[in-house]
PDB file of C-alpha atoms and ligand atoms in Angstrom:
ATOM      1  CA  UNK A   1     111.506 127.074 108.602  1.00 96.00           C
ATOM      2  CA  UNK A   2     112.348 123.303 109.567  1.00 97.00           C
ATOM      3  CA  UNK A   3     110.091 121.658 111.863  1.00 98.00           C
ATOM      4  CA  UNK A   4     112.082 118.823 114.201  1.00 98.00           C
ATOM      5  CA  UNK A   5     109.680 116.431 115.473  1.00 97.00           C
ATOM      6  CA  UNK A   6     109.752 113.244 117.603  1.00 96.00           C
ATOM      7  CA  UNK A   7     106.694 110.849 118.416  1.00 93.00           C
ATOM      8  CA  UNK A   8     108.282 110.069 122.046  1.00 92.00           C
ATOM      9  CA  UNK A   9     110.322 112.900 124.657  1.00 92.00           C
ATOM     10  CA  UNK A  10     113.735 111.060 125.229  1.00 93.00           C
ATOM     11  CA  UNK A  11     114.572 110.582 121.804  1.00 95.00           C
ATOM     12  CA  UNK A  12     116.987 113.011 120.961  1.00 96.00           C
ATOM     13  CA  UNK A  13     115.030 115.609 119.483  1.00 97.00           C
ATOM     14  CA  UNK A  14     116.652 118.406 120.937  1.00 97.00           C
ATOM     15  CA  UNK A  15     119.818 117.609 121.121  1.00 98.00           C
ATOM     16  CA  UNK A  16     119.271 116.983 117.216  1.00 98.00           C
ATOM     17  CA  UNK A  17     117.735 120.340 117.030  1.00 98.00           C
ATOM     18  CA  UNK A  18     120.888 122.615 118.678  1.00 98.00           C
ATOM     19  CA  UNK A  19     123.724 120.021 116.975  1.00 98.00           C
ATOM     20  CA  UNK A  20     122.091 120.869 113.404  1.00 98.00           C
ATOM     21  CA  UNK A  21     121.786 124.189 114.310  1.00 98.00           C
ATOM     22  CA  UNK A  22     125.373 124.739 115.238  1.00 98.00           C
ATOM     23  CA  UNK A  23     126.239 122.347 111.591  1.00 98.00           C
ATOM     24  CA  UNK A  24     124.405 124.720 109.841  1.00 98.00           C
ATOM     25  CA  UNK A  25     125.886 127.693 111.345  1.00 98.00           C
ATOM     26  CA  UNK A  26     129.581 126.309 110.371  1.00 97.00           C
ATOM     27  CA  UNK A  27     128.305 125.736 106.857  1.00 97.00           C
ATOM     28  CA  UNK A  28     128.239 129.891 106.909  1.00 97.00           C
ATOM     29  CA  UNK A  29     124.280 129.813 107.636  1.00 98.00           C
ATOM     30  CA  UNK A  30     122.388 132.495 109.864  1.00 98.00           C
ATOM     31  CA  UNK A  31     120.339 130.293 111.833  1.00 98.00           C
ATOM     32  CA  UNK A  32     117.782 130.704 114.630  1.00 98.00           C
ATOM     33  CA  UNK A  33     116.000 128.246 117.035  1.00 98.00           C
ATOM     34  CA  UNK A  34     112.348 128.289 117.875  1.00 98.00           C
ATOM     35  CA  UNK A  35     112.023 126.230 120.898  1.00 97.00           C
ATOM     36  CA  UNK A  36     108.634 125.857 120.844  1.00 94.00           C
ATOM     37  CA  UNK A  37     108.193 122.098 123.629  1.00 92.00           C
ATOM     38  CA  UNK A  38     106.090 123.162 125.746  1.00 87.00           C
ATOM     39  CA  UNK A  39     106.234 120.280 128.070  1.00 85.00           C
ATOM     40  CA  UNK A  40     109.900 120.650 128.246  1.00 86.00           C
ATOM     41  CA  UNK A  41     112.059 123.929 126.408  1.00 91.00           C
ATOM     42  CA  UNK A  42     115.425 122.289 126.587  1.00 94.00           C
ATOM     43  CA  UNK A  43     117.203 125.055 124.236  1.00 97.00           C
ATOM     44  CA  UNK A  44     118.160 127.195 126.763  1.00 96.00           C
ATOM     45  CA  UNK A  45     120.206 124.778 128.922  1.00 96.00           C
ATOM     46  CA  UNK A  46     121.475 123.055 125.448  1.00 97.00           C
ATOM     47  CA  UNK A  47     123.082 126.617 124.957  1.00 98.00           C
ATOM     48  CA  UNK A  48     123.865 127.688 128.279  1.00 97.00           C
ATOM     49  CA  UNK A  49     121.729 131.193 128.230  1.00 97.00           C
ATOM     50  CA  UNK A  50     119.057 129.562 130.930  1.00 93.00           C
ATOM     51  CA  UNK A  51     118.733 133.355 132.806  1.00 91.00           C
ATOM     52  CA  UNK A  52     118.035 135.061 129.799  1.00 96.00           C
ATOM     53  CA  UNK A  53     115.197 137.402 130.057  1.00 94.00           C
ATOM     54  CA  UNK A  54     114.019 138.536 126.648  1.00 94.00           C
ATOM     55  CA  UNK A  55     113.828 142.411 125.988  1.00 92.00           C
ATOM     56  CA  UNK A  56     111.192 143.900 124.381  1.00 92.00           C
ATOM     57  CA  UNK A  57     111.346 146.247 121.858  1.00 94.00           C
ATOM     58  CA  UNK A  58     109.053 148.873 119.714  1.00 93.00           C
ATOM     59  CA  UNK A  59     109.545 148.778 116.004  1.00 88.00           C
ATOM     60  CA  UNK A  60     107.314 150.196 113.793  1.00 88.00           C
ATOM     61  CA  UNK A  61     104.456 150.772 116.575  1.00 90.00           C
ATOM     62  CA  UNK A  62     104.728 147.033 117.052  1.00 90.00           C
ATOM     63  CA  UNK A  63     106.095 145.458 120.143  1.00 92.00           C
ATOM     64  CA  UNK A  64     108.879 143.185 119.370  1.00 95.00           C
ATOM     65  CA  UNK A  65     110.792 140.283 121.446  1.00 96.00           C
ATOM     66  CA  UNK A  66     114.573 140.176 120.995  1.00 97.00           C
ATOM     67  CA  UNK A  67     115.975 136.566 120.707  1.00 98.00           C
ATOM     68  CA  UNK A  68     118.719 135.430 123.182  1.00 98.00           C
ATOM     69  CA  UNK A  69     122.289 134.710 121.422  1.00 98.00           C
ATOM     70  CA  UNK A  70     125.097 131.917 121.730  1.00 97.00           C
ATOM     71  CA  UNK A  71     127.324 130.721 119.252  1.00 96.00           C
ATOM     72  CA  UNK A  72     125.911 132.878 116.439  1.00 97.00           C
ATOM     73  CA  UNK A  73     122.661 130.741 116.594  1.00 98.00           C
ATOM     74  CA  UNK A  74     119.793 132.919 117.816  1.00 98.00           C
ATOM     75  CA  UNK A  75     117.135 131.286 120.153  1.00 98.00           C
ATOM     76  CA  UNK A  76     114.097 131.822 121.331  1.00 97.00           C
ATOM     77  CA  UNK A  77     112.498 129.302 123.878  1.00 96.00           C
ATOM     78  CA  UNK A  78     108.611 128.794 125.759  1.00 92.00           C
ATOM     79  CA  UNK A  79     111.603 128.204 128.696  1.00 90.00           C
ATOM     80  CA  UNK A  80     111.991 131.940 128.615  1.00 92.00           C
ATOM     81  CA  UNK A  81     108.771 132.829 129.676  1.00 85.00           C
ATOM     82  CA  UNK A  82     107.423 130.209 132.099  1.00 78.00           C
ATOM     83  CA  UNK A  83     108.976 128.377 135.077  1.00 71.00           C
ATOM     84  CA  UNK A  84     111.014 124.881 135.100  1.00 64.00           C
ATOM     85  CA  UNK A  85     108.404 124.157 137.838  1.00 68.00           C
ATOM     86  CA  UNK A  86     105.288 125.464 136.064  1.00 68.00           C
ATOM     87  CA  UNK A  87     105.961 123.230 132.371  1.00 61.00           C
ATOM     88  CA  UNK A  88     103.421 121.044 133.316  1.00 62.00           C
ATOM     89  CA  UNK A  89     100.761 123.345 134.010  1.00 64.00           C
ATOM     90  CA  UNK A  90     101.070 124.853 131.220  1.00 62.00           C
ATOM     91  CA  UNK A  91      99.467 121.962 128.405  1.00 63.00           C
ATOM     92  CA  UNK A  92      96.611 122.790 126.096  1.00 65.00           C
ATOM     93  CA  UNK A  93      95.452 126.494 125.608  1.00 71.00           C
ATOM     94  CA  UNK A  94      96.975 129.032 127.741  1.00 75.00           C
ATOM     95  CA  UNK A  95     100.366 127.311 126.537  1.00 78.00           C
ATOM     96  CA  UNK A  96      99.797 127.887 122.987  1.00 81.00           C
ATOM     97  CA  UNK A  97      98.685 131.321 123.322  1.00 82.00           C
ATOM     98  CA  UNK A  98     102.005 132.134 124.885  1.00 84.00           C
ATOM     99  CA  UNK A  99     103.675 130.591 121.790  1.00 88.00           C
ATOM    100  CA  UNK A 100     102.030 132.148 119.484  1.00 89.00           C
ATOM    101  CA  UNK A 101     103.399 135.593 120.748  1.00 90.00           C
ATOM    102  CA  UNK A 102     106.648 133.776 121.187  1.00 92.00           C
ATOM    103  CA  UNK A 103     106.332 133.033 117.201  1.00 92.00           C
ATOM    104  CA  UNK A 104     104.798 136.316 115.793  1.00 92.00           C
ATOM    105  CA  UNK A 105     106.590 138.519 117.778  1.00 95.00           C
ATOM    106  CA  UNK A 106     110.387 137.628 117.841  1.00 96.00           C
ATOM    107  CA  UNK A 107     112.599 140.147 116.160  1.00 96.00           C
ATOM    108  CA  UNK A 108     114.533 137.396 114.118  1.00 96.00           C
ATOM    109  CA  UNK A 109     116.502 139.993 111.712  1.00 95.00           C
ATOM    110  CA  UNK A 110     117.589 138.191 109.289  1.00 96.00           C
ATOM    111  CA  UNK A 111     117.781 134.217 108.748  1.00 97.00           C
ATOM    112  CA  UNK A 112     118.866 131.504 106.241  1.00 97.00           C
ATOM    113  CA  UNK A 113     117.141 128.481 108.442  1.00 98.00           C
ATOM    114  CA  UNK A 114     114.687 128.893 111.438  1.00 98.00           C
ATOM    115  CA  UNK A 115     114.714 125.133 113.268  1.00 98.00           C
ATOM    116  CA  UNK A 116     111.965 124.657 115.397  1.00 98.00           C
ATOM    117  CA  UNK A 117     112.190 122.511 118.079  1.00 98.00           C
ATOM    118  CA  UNK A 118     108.307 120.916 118.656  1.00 96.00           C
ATOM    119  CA  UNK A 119     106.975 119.416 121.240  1.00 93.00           C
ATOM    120  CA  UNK A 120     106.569 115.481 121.040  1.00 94.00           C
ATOM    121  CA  UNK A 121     103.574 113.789 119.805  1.00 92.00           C
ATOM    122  CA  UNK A 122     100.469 114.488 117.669  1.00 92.00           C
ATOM    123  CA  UNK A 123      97.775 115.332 119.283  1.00 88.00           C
ATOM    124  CA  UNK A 124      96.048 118.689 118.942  1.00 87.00           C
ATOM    125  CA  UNK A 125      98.075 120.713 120.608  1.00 85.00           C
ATOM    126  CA  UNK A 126     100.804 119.788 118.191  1.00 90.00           C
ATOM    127  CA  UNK A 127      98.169 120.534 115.362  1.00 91.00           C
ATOM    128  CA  UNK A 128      97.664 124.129 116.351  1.00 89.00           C
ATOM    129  CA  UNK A 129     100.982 125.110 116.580  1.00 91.00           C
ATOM    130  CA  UNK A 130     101.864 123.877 113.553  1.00 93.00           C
ATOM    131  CA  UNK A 131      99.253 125.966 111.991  1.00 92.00           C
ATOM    132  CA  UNK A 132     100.912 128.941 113.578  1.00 92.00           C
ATOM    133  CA  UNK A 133     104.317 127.887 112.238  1.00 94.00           C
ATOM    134  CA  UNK A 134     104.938 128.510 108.541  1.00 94.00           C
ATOM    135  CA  UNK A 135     107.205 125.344 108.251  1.00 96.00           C
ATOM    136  CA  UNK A 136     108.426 124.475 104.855  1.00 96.00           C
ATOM    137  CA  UNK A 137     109.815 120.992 105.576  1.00 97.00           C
ATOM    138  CA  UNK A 138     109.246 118.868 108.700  1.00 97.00           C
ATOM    139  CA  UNK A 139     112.540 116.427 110.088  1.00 97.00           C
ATOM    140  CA  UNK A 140     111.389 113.133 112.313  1.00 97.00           C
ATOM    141  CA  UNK A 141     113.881 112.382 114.848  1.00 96.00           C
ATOM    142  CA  UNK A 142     113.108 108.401 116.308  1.00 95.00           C
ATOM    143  CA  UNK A 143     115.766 106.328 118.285  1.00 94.00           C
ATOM    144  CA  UNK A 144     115.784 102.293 116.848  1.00 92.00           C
ATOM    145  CA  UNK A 145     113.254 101.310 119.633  1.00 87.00           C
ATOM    146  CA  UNK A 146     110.904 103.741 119.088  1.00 84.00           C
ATOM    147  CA  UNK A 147     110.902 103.516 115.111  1.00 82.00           C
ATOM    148  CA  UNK A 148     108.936 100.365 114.822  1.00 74.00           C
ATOM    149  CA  UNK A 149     105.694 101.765 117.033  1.00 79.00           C
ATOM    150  CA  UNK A 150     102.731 103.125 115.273  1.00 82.00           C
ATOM    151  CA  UNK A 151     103.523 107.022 116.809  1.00 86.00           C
ATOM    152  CA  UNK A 152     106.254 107.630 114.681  1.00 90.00           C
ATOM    153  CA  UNK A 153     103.785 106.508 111.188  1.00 92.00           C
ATOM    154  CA  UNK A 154     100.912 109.325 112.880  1.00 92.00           C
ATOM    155  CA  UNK A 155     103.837 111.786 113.015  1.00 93.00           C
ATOM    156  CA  UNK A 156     104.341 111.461 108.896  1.00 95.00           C
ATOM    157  CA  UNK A 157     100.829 110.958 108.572  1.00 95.00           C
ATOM    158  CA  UNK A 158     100.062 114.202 110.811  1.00 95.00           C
ATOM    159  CA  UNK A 159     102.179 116.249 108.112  1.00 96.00           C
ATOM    160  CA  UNK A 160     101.357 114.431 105.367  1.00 95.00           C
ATOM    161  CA  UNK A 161      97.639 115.266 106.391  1.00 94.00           C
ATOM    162  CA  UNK A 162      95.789 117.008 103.162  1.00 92.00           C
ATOM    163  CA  UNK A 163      94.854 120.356 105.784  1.00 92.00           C
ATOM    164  CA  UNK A 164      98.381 120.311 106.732  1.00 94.00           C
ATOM    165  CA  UNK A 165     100.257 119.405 103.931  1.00 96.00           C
ATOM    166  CA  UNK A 166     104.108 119.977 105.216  1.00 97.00           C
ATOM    167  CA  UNK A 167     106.699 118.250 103.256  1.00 96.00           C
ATOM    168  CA  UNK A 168     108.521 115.814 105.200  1.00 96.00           C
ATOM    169  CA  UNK A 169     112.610 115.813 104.462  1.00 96.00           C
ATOM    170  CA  UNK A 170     113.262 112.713 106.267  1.00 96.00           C
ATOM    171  CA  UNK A 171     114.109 110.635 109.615  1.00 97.00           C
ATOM    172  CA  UNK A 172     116.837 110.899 111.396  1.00 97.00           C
ATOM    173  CA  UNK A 173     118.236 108.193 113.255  1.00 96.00           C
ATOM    174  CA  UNK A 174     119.542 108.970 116.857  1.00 96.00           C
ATOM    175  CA  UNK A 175     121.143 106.947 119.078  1.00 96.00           C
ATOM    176  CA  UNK A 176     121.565 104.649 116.298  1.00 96.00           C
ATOM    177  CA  UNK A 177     125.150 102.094 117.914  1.00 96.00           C
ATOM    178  CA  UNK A 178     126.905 102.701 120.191  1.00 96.00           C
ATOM    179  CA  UNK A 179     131.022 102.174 119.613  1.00 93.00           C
ATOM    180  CA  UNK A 180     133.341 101.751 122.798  1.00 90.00           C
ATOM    181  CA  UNK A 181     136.577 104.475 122.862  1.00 86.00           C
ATOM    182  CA  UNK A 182     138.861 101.030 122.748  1.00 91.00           C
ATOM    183  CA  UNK A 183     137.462  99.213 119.704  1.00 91.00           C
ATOM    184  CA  UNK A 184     136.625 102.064 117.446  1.00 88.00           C
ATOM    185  CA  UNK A 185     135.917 100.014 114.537  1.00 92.00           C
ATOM    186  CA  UNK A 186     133.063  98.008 116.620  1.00 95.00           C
ATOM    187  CA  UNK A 187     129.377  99.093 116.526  1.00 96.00           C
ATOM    188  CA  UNK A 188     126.943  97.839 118.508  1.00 96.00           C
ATOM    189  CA  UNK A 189     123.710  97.874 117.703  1.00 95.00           C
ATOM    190  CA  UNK A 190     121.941  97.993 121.099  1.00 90.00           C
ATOM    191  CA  UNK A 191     118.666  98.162 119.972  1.00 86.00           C
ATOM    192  CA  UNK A 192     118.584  96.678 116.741  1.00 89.00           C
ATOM    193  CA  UNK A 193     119.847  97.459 113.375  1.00 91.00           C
ATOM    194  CA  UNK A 194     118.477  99.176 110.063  1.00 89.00           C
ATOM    195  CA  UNK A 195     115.044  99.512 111.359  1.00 91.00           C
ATOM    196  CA  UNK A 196     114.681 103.932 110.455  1.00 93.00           C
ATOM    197  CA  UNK A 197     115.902 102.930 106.651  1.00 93.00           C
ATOM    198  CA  UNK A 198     113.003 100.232 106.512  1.00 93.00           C
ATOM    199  CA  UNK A 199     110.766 102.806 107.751  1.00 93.00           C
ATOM    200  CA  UNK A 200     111.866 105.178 105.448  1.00 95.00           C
ATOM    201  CA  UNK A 201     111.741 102.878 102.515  1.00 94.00           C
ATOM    202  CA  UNK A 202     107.769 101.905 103.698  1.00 93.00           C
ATOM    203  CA  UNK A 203     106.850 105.435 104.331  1.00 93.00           C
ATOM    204  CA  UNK A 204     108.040 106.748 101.032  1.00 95.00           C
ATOM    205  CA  UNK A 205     110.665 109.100 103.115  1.00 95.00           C
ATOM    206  CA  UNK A 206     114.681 109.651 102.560  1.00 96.00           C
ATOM    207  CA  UNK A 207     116.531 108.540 105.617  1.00 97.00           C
ATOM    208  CA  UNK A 208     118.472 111.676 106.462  1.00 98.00           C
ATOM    209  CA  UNK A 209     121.595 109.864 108.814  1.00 97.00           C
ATOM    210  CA  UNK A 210     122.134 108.046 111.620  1.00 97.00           C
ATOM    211  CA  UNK A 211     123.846 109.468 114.683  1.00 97.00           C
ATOM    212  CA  UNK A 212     125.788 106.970 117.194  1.00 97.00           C
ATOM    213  CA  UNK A 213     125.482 107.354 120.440  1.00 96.00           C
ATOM    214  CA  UNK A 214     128.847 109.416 121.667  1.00 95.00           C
ATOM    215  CA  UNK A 215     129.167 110.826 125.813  1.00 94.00           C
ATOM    216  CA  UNK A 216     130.203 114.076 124.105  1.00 95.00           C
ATOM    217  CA  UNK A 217     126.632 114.576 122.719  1.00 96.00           C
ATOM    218  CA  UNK A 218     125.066 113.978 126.060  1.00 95.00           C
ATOM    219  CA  UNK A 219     127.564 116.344 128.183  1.00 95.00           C
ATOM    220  CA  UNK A 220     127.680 119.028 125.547  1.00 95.00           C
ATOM    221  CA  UNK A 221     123.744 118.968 126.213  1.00 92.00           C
ATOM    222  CA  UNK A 222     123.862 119.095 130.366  1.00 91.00           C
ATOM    223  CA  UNK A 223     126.988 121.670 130.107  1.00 93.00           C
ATOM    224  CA  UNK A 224     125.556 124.367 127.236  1.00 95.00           C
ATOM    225  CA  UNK A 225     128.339 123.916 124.185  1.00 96.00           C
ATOM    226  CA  UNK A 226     126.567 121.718 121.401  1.00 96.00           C
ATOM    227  CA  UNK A 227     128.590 118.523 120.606  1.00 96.00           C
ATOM    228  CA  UNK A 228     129.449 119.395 117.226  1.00 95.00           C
ATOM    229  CA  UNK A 229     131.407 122.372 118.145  1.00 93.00           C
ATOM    230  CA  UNK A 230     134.037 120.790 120.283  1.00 93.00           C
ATOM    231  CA  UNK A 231     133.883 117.248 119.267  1.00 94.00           C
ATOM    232  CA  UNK A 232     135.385 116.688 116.103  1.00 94.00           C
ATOM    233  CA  UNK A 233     133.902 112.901 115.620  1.00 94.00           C
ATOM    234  CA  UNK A 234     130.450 114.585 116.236  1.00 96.00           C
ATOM    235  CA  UNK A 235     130.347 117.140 113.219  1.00 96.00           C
ATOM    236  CA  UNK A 236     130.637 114.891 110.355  1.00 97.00           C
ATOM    237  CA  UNK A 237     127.292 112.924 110.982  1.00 97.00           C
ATOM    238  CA  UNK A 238     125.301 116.244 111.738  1.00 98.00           C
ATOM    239  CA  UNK A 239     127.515 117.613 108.369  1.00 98.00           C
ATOM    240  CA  UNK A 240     125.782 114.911 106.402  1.00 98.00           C
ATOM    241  CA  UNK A 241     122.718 115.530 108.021  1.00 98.00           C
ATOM    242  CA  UNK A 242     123.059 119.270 107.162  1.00 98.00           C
ATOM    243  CA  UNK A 243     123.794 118.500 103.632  1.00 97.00           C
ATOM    244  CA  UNK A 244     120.905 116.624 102.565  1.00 97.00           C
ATOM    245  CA  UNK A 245     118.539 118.884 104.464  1.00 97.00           C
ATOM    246  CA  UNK A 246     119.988 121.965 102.533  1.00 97.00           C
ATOM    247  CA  UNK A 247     119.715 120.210  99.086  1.00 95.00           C
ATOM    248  CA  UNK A 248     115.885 120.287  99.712  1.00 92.00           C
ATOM    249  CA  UNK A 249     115.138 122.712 101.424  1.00 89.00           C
ATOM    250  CA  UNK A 250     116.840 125.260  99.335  1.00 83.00           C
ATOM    251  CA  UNK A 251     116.275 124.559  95.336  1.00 63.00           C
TER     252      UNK A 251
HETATM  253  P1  LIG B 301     114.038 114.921 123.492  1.00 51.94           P
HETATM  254  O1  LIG B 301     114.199 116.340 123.049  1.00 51.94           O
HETATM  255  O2  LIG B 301     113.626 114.008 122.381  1.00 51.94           O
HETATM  256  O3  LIG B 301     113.183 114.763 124.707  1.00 51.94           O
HETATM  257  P2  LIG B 301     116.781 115.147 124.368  1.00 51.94           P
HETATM  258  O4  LIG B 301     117.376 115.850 123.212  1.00 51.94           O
HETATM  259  O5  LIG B 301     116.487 115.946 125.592  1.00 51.94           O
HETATM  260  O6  LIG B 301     115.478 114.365 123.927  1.00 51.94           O
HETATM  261  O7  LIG B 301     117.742 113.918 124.701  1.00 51.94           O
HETATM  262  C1  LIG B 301     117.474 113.004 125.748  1.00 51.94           C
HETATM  263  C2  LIG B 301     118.793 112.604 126.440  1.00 51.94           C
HETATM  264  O8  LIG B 301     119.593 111.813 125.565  1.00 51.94           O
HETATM  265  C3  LIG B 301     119.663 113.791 126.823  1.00 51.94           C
HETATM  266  O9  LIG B 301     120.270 113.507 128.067  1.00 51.94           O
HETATM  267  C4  LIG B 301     120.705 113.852 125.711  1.00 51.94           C
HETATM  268  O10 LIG B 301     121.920 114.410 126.184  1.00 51.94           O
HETATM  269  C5  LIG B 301     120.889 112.383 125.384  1.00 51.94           C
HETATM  270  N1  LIG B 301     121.277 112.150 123.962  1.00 51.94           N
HETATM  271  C6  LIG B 301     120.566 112.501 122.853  1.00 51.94           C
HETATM  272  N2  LIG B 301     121.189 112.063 121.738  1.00 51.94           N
HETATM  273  C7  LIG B 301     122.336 111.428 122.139  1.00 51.94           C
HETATM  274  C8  LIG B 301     123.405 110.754 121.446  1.00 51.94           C
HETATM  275  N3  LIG B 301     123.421 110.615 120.120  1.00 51.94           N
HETATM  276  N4  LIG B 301     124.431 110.247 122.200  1.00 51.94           N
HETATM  277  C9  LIG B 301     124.403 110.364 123.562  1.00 51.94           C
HETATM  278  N5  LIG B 301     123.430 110.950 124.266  1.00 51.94           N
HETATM  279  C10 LIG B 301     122.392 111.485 123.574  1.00 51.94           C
END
């Protein structure tokens, strides 16, 4: 399992999560999604199956929760059991609980990579469900801005931790230029430039990629079809991203 983490909502993390997924998937992986952000399940919406109401089924005099399905990727999302409305009562305890049915209990069959999708920040919260998870490598997601502030050290730091002890693959840079349609070969570095490799380089971690920032990305979020399936300028950074992630993760 791959944790995908973010110091700060608004990042990216996500959309990261589903457009990996879907890489992977093309790469001839079975992959699954545990959206596990409590304070705001995107997965469903990123892959259009909103309504889905999971079934539940006995096997071996257990009761077992069936995943929903789109594009070969299996998902299960906190989305699927609580309200749009209700998110933000549901923080702390009563939150977790629910996950940690969600994560015990889905009927995943079976799986080459299981990305979770965690909820921002480090606080305790995060800390418990980590200890649910059994995550074998941990992925950062920070946009330029946000890569500089201390949150995004206590996010290494929180894995890194000697009770935790979760190897951390690398950052991921989202959002990282932005290039106009009309001057392709011009990036623009909106928000400054080469700040996730010097944090990598400081922290001791790989830098994984660097993702521009493309319209197709955003829309293939709001309209349920990942990016990287129907925009072929999207797939190669997420391919790269892919890449190094399976050369570690699987030795
Ligand atoms: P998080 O999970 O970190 O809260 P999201 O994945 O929901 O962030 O992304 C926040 C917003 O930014 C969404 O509207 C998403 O479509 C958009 N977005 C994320 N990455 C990109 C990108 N590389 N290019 C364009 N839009 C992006």
């Amino acid at each position: 399992m791959i944790a995908i983490s973010s110091a700060k909502g608004g990042v990216g993390k996500s959309t990261v999560t589903a457009n990996l997924a879907v890489a992977l998937q093309r790469m001839g992986y079975r992959v699954g999604i545990l959206d596990a952000d409590i304070y705001g399940p995107s997965q469903p919406k990123m892959f259009g199956v909103e309504g889905y109401l999971p079934d539940a089924v006995q096997e071996e005099g257990t009761d077992r929760i069936v995943p929903a399905e789109s594009m070969d990727i299996r998902l299960m999302s906190i989305g699927f059991f609580i309200k749009p409305t209700d998110a933000l009562l549901w923080r702390g305890a009563m939150a977790v609980s629910a996950l940690k049915q969600m994560i015990h209990q889905t009927k995943w069959g079976t799986l080459d990579f299981l990305l979770a999708d965690l909820p921002p920040g480090t606080g305790d919260v995060h800390l418990s469900i980590i200890g649910e998870l059994k995550i074998d490598s941990a992925v950062i997601v920070s946009t330029p801005q946000q890569v500089a502030v201390a949150d995004v050290v206590r996010g290494v730091e929180m894995f890194r931790n000697e009770n935790v002890n979760i190897p951390v693959a690398g950052i991921i840079e989202n959002m990282a230029w932005f290039t106009p349609e009309e001057l392709p070969e011009n990036r623009y570095y909106l928000f400054g430039k080469g700040g996730a490799r010097r944090f990598a380089e400081e922290n001791g971690i790989d830098l994984l990629g660097e993702i521009p920032i493309i319209q197709s990305i955003m829309e293939g979020a709001d309209t349920g079809t990942p990016s990287v399936s129907i925009d072929a300028r999207v797939e190669p950074y997420y391919r790269e991203i892919a890449d190094r992630i399976v050369d570690k993760v699987v030795k």
